Amino acid sequence: MAKRHLALSRVYRLLEPGPVVLVSTAARDRPNLMTMSWHTMMEFEPPLVGCVISDRNYSFELLRKRRDCVINIPTARLARQVVGVGNCSGRRVDKFARFGLTAVAASRVSAPLVDECYASLECEVIDTRLVATYGFFVLEVVEAWIDRAVTEPRILHHHGRGVFTVSGKTIQLRSKAK
Ligand SMILES: Cc1cc2nc3c(=O)[nH]c(=O)nc-3n(C[C@H](O)[C@H](O)[C@H](O)COP(=O)(O)O)c2cc1C
């Protein structure tokens, strides 16, 4: 393979894990949404999710204050809304109204589910030790919802600068692991 030098500023574009998600948070006036692709599973059960949220985002402020959120997983059908949500701030815009998304009350947290997403994970912030240094929040999923009618979801994976892969064919191999 004839590999060549890659600029360090582009490394994230290779390791972007996806799926791209919509993070909803609660606020006194109206709920907010942001798009997020920098997240990682950290434990099976209870499910722990680590995520990097910039302190420039309004969502950072809300998550720190309320200490809960919902991770909503959209399919490619919502790609335009996903990019739109990630390119404006809830400080100025009601994103649910602007992007035609429906907020549904969650059962365990103050943030709402996004009805149009095929799965929604209600999360509580359980560890903020790396927030000041990296904007890294550790979340525990306390309730999870899925639309079982969506059997092969075409989810979005982000490679930076508006480039996405849409997941395709699913294959199943023999495995002892979970
Ligand atoms: C595809 C995509 C992925 C993104 N991933 C992240 C992320 O992982 N972390 C982050 O802090 N911002 C991420 N953003 C940027 C935020 O979604 C964006 O700054 C948003 O406007 C914040 O909204 P808010 O100010 O209402 O919280 C992403 C944006 C896009 C379009």
mmCIF file of C-alpha atoms and ligand atoms in Angstrom:
data_model
loop_
_atom_site.group_PDB
_atom_site.id
_atom_site.type_symbol
_atom_site.label_atom_id
_atom_site.label_comp_id
_atom_site.label_asym_id
_atom_site.label_seq_id
_atom_site.Cartn_x
_atom_site.Cartn_y
_atom_site.Cartn_z
ATOM 1 C CA MET A 1 0.000 0.000 0.000
ATOM 2 C CA ALA A 2 1.428 3.356 -0.974
ATOM 3 C CA LYS A 3 0.509 5.363 2.098
ATOM 4 C CA ARG A 4 1.315 9.069 2.202
ATOM 5 C CA HIS A 5 1.487 11.689 4.935
ATOM 6 C CA LEU A 6 -1.858 12.858 6.321
ATOM 7 C CA ALA A 7 -2.232 16.265 8.024
ATOM 8 C CA LEU A 8 -2.827 15.797 11.780
ATOM 9 C CA SER A 9 -5.833 18.128 11.555
ATOM 10 C CA ARG A 10 -7.516 15.478 9.378
ATOM 11 C CA VAL A 11 -6.963 12.477 11.662
ATOM 12 C CA TYR A 12 -10.395 12.834 13.276
ATOM 13 C CA ARG A 13 -11.956 12.322 9.874
ATOM 14 C CA LEU A 14 -10.691 8.711 9.843
ATOM 15 C CA LEU A 15 -11.624 7.736 13.392
ATOM 16 C CA GLU A 16 -15.022 9.406 13.556
ATOM 17 C CA PRO A 17 -17.020 6.539 15.064
ATOM 18 C CA GLY A 18 -20.651 7.427 14.455
ATOM 19 C CA PRO A 19 -23.520 6.900 14.511
ATOM 20 C CA VAL A 20 -24.239 10.587 14.380
ATOM 21 C CA VAL A 21 -26.761 11.381 17.113
ATOM 22 C CA LEU A 22 -29.008 14.217 18.215
ATOM 23 C CA VAL A 23 -28.529 15.125 21.879
ATOM 24 C CA SER A 24 -31.556 16.744 23.473
ATOM 25 C CA THR A 25 -31.371 18.765 26.667
ATOM 26 C CA ALA A 26 -33.957 20.528 28.814
ATOM 27 C CA ALA A 27 -34.050 24.246 29.566
ATOM 28 C CA ARG A 28 -36.449 26.528 31.395
ATOM 29 C CA ASP A 29 -37.949 28.055 28.220
ATOM 30 C CA ARG A 30 -37.672 25.322 25.548
ATOM 31 C CA PRO A 31 -35.720 22.105 25.012
ATOM 32 C CA ASN A 32 -32.602 22.149 22.859
ATOM 33 C CA LEU A 33 -30.858 19.840 20.393
ATOM 34 C CA MET A 34 -27.315 19.441 19.118
ATOM 35 C CA THR A 35 -25.692 17.070 16.676
ATOM 36 C CA MET A 36 -22.887 14.896 18.051
ATOM 37 C CA SER A 37 -20.513 12.364 16.550
ATOM 38 C CA TRP A 38 -17.678 12.277 19.119
ATOM 39 C CA HIS A 39 -18.958 9.619 21.521
ATOM 40 C CA THR A 40 -17.886 6.181 22.667
ATOM 41 C CA MET A 41 -19.333 3.207 24.603
ATOM 42 C CA MET A 42 -17.484 2.677 27.885
ATOM 43 C CA GLU A 43 -19.384 -0.182 29.607
ATOM 44 C CA PHE A 44 -21.999 -2.813 28.668
ATOM 45 C CA GLU A 45 -24.266 -2.705 31.726
ATOM 46 C CA PRO A 46 -25.195 -0.314 33.004
ATOM 47 C CA PRO A 47 -24.436 1.226 29.621
ATOM 48 C CA LEU A 48 -21.943 4.077 29.977
ATOM 49 C CA VAL A 49 -21.300 6.516 27.151
ATOM 50 C CA GLY A 50 -18.493 9.055 27.008
ATOM 51 C CA CYS A 51 -18.972 12.120 24.859
ATOM 52 C CA VAL A 52 -17.087 15.265 23.944
ATOM 53 C CA ILE A 53 -19.208 18.407 23.951
ATOM 54 C CA SER A 54 -17.560 21.754 23.297
ATOM 55 C CA ASP A 55 -18.028 24.465 25.908
ATOM 56 C CA ARG A 56 -18.925 26.818 23.047
ATOM 57 C CA ASN A 57 -22.202 24.927 22.622
ATOM 58 C CA TYR A 58 -25.343 25.980 24.477
ATOM 59 C CA SER A 59 -25.911 22.240 25.093
ATOM 60 C CA PHE A 60 -22.736 22.157 27.207
ATOM 61 C CA GLU A 61 -24.245 24.747 29.560
ATOM 62 C CA LEU A 62 -27.591 22.910 29.744
ATOM 63 C CA LEU A 63 -26.010 19.509 30.305
ATOM 64 C CA ARG A 64 -23.843 20.869 33.114
ATOM 65 C CA LYS A 65 -26.846 22.523 34.745
ATOM 66 C CA ARG A 66 -29.501 19.792 34.321
ATOM 67 C CA ARG A 67 -27.162 16.794 34.398
ATOM 68 C CA ASP A 68 -29.290 14.779 31.983
ATOM 69 C CA CYS A 69 -29.931 14.447 28.256
ATOM 70 C CA VAL A 70 -31.327 12.064 25.645
ATOM 71 C CA ILE A 71 -29.150 10.566 22.898
ATOM 72 C CA ASN A 72 -31.432 10.173 19.869
ATOM 73 C CA ILE A 73 -30.321 8.100 16.890
ATOM 74 C CA PRO A 74 -31.570 9.324 13.513
ATOM 75 C CA THR A 75 -31.539 7.439 10.228
ATOM 76 C CA ALA A 76 -30.306 8.910 6.942
ATOM 77 C CA ARG A 77 -33.846 10.113 6.243
ATOM 78 C CA LEU A 78 -33.145 12.916 8.746
ATOM 79 C CA ALA A 79 -29.706 13.836 7.338
ATOM 80 C CA ARG A 80 -30.625 17.405 6.415
ATOM 81 C CA GLN A 81 -32.120 18.126 9.831
ATOM 82 C CA VAL A 82 -29.056 16.540 11.494
ATOM 83 C CA VAL A 83 -26.714 18.936 9.670
ATOM 84 C CA GLY A 84 -29.033 21.890 10.273
ATOM 85 C CA VAL A 85 -29.238 21.185 14.024
ATOM 86 C CA GLY A 86 -25.435 21.013 14.135
ATOM 87 C CA ASN A 87 -25.000 24.370 12.445
ATOM 88 C CA CYS A 88 -27.021 26.733 14.608
ATOM 89 C CA SER A 89 -27.343 27.416 18.303
ATOM 90 C CA GLY A 90 -30.292 26.885 20.610
ATOM 91 C CA ARG A 91 -29.366 30.177 22.238
ATOM 92 C CA ARG A 92 -31.045 31.880 19.285
ATOM 93 C CA VAL A 93 -33.207 29.210 17.647
ATOM 94 C CA ASP A 94 -35.968 26.826 18.698
ATOM 95 C CA LYS A 95 -34.476 23.841 16.857
ATOM 96 C CA PHE A 96 -37.450 21.512 17.349
ATOM 97 C CA ALA A 97 -39.670 24.087 15.612
ATOM 98 C CA ARG A 98 -37.165 25.075 12.919
ATOM 99 C CA PHE A 99 -36.392 21.504 11.854
ATOM 100 C CA GLY A 100 -39.895 20.068 12.273
ATOM 101 C CA LEU A 101 -38.932 17.637 15.030
ATOM 102 C CA THR A 102 -41.245 16.493 17.831
ATOM 103 C CA ALA A 103 -40.264 16.552 21.505
ATOM 104 C CA VAL A 104 -41.825 13.735 23.551
ATOM 105 C CA ALA A 105 -41.564 13.577 27.353
ATOM 106 C CA ALA A 106 -38.980 11.082 28.622
ATOM 107 C CA SER A 107 -39.733 8.758 31.523
ATOM 108 C CA ARG A 108 -36.609 9.160 33.673
ATOM 109 C CA VAL A 109 -34.950 12.450 32.673
ATOM 110 C CA SER A 110 -35.948 16.082 32.094
ATOM 111 C CA ALA A 111 -34.727 16.204 28.469
ATOM 112 C CA PRO A 112 -37.218 15.064 25.779
ATOM 113 C CA LEU A 113 -37.004 12.226 23.246
ATOM 114 C CA VAL A 114 -37.016 13.126 19.542
ATOM 115 C CA ASP A 115 -40.010 11.256 18.157
ATOM 116 C CA GLU A 116 -38.640 11.052 14.568
ATOM 117 C CA CYS A 117 -35.466 9.193 15.672
ATOM 118 C CA TYR A 118 -35.651 5.390 15.628
ATOM 119 C CA ALA A 119 -33.939 4.998 19.029
ATOM 120 C CA SER A 120 -33.609 7.220 22.101
ATOM 121 C CA LEU A 121 -31.419 6.733 25.174
ATOM 122 C CA GLU A 122 -32.270 8.597 28.357
ATOM 123 C CA CYS A 123 -29.009 9.504 30.089
ATOM 124 C CA GLU A 124 -27.795 10.949 33.364
ATOM 125 C CA VAL A 125 -24.417 12.620 33.764
ATOM 126 C CA ILE A 126 -22.436 10.499 36.215
ATOM 127 C CA ASP A 127 -18.888 11.826 35.903
ATOM 128 C CA THR A 128 -17.677 15.322 35.063
ATOM 129 C CA ARG A 129 -14.013 14.976 36.042
ATOM 130 C CA LEU A 130 -12.811 15.400 32.452
ATOM 131 C CA VAL A 131 -15.257 18.146 31.498
ATOM 132 C CA ALA A 132 -13.000 21.083 32.336
ATOM 133 C CA THR A 133 -10.047 19.582 30.452
ATOM 134 C CA TYR A 134 -11.689 17.889 27.456
ATOM 135 C CA GLY A 135 -15.426 18.656 27.545
ATOM 136 C CA PHE A 136 -15.767 14.908 28.179
ATOM 137 C CA PHE A 137 -19.005 13.886 29.948
ATOM 138 C CA VAL A 138 -19.613 10.338 31.145
ATOM 139 C CA LEU A 139 -23.291 9.431 30.803
ATOM 140 C CA GLU A 140 -25.227 6.458 32.155
ATOM 141 C CA VAL A 141 -28.128 5.256 30.032
ATOM 142 C CA VAL A 142 -31.001 4.809 32.488
ATOM 143 C CA GLU A 143 -33.791 4.034 29.970
ATOM 144 C CA ALA A 144 -33.695 3.044 26.308
ATOM 145 C CA TRP A 145 -36.333 3.085 23.556
ATOM 146 C CA ILE A 146 -36.287 1.612 20.059
ATOM 147 C CA ASP A 147 -38.684 1.300 17.121
ATOM 148 C CA ARG A 148 -38.413 -2.429 16.387
ATOM 149 C CA ALA A 149 -40.060 -1.943 12.993
ATOM 150 C CA VAL A 150 -36.751 -0.419 11.833
ATOM 151 C CA THR A 151 -34.776 -3.630 11.333
ATOM 152 C CA GLU A 152 -31.788 -2.425 9.287
ATOM 153 C CA PRO A 153 -31.427 1.245 10.179
ATOM 154 C CA ARG A 154 -29.426 3.288 7.664
ATOM 155 C CA ILE A 155 -27.472 5.326 10.171
ATOM 156 C CA LEU A 156 -25.106 8.213 9.507
ATOM 157 C CA HIS A 157 -21.342 8.219 10.131
ATOM 158 C CA HIS A 158 -19.593 11.568 9.944
ATOM 159 C CA HIS A 159 -16.189 12.151 8.364
ATOM 160 C CA GLY A 160 -16.063 15.916 8.901
ATOM 161 C CA ARG A 161 -16.948 18.877 6.718
ATOM 162 C CA GLY A 162 -20.321 17.602 5.616
ATOM 163 C CA VAL A 163 -19.060 14.164 4.503
ATOM 164 C CA PHE A 164 -21.080 11.171 5.751
ATOM 165 C CA THR A 165 -21.176 7.442 5.169
ATOM 166 C CA VAL A 166 -24.596 5.815 5.325
ATOM 167 C CA SER A 167 -24.409 2.323 6.820
ATOM 168 C CA GLY A 168 -25.264 -0.378 4.353
ATOM 169 C CA LYS A 169 -25.490 -4.147 4.347
ATOM 170 C CA THR A 170 -25.491 -5.910 7.742
ATOM 171 C CA ILE A 171 -23.540 -9.178 8.042
ATOM 172 C CA GLN A 172 -23.571 -11.650 10.950
ATOM 173 C CA LEU A 173 -20.569 -13.841 11.822
ATOM 174 C CA ARG A 174 -20.210 -16.438 14.590
ATOM 175 C CA SER A 175 -19.044 -14.742 17.824
ATOM 176 C CA LYS A 176 -18.626 -15.661 21.489
ATOM 177 C CA ALA A 177 -18.609 -12.039 22.587
ATOM 178 C CA LYS A 178 -21.699 -10.081 23.479
HETATM 179 C C1 LIG B 1 -22.228 16.006 11.926
HETATM 180 C C2 LIG B 1 -21.892 16.875 13.107
HETATM 181 C C3 LIG B 1 -21.280 16.317 14.223
HETATM 182 C C4 LIG B 1 -20.982 17.100 15.348
HETATM 183 N N1 LIG B 1 -20.387 16.526 16.439
HETATM 184 C C5 LIG B 1 -20.128 17.281 17.533
HETATM 185 C C6 LIG B 1 -19.540 16.681 18.695
HETATM 186 O O1 LIG B 1 -19.286 15.491 18.756
HETATM 187 N N2 LIG B 1 -19.279 17.491 19.753
HETATM 188 C C7 LIG B 1 -19.559 18.856 19.740
HETATM 189 O O2 LIG B 1 -19.286 19.554 20.732
HETATM 190 N N3 LIG B 1 -20.136 19.428 18.654
HETATM 191 C C8 LIG B 1 -20.430 18.675 17.571
HETATM 192 N N4 LIG B 1 -21.021 19.246 16.479
HETATM 193 C C9 LIG B 1 -21.326 20.683 16.510
HETATM 194 C C10 LIG B 1 -22.600 21.031 17.293
HETATM 195 O O3 LIG B 1 -23.683 20.196 16.916
HETATM 196 C C11 LIG B 1 -22.939 22.507 16.999
HETATM 197 O O4 LIG B 1 -21.907 23.322 17.542
HETATM 198 C C12 LIG B 1 -24.308 22.945 17.475
HETATM 199 O O5 LIG B 1 -24.639 24.123 16.794
HETATM 200 C C13 LIG B 1 -24.396 23.186 18.976
HETATM 201 O O6 LIG B 1 -25.694 23.639 19.253
HETATM 202 P P1 LIG B 1 -26.086 24.342 20.624
HETATM 203 O O7 LIG B 1 -25.303 25.636 20.726
HETATM 204 O O8 LIG B 1 -27.564 24.604 20.502
HETATM 205 O O9 LIG B 1 -25.733 23.402 21.729
HETATM 206 C C14 LIG B 1 -21.319 18.493 15.349
HETATM 207 C C15 LIG B 1 -21.957 19.054 14.227
HETATM 208 C C16 LIG B 1 -22.235 18.258 13.111
HETATM 209 C C17 LIG B 1 -22.922 18.874 11.933
#
